[in-house]
PDB file of C-alpha atoms in Angstrom:
ATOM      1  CA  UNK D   1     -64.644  -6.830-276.184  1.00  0.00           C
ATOM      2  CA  UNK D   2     -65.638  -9.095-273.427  1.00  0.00           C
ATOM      3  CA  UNK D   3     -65.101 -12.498-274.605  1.00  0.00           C
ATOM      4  CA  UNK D   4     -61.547 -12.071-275.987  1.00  0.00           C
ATOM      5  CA  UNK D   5     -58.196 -12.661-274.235  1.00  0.00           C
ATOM      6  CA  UNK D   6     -54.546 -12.180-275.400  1.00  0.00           C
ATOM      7  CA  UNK D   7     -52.541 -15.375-276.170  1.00  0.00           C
ATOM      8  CA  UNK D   8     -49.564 -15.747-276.611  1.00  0.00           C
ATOM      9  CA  UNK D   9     -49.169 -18.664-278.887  1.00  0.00           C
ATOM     10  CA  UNK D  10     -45.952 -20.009-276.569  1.00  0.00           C
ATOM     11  CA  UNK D  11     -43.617 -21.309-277.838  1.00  0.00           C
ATOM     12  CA  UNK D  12     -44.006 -20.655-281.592  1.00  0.00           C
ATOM     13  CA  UNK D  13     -41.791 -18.100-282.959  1.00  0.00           C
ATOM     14  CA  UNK D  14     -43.815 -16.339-285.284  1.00  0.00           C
ATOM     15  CA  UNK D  15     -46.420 -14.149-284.004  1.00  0.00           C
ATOM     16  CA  UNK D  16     -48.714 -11.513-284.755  1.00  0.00           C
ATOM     17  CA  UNK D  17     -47.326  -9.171-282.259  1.00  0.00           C
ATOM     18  CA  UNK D  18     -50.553  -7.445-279.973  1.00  0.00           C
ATOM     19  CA  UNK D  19     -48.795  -4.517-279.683  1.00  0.00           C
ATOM     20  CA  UNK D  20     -50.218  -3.257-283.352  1.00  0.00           C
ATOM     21  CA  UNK D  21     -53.811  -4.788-283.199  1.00  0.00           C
ATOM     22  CA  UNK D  22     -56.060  -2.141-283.990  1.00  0.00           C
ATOM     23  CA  UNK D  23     -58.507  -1.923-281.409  1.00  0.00           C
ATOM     24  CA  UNK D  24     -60.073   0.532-279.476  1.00  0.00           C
ATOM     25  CA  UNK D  25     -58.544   1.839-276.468  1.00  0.00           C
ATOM     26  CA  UNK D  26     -60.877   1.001-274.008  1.00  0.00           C
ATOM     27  CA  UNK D  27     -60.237  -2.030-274.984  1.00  0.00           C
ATOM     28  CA  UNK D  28     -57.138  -3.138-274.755  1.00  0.00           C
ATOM     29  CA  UNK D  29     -56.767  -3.311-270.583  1.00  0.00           C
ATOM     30  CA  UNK D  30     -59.456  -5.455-271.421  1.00  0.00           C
ATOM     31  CA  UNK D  31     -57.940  -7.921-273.725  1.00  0.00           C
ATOM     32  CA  UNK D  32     -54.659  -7.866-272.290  1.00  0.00           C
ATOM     33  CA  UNK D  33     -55.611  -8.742-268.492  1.00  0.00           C
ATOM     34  CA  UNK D  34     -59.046  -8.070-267.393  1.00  0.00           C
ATOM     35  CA  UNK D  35     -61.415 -10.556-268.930  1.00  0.00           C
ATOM     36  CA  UNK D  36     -58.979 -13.332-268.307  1.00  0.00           C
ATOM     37  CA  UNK D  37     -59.509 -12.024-264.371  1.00  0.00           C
ATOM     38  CA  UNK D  38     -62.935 -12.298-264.509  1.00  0.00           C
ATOM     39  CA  UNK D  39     -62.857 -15.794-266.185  1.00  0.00           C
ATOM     40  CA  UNK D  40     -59.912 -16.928-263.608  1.00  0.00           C
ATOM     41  CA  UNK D  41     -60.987 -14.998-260.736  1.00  0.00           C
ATOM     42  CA  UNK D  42     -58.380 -17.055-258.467  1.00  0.00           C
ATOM     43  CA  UNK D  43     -55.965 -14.303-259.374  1.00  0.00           C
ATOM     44  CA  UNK D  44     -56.783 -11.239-256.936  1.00  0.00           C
ATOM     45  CA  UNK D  45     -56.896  -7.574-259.026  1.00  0.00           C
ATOM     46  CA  UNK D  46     -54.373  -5.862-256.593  1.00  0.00           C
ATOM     47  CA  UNK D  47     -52.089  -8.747-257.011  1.00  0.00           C
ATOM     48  CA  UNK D  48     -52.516  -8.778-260.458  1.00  0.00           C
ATOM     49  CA  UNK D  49     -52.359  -5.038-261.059  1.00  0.00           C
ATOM     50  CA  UNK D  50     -48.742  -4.944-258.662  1.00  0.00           C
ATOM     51  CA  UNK D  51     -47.364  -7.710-261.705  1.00  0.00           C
ATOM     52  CA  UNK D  52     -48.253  -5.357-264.608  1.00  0.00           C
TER      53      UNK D  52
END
């Protein structure tokens, strides 16, 4: 849950779309933004959280 990050494989049209991964919850915020902020912490939260 920490060390993964969504992709979005760019520009290949087939895809396994995120949208029906079955994870938990909690999780997803996680995947979908969060630990790539903490990796890439040039990106500040507010700012980030405003884009979503």
């Amino acid at each position: 849950e920490n060390t993964l990050m969504f992709a979005s494989d760019y520009p290949h049209w087939d895809y396994d779309d995120a949208n029906t991964l079955q994870i938990p919850p909690a999780w997803r915020s996680k995947i979908m933004g969060l630990n790539a902020l903490e990796v890439y912490k040039r990106i500040p939260r507010a700012q980030a959280a405003n884009a979503a």
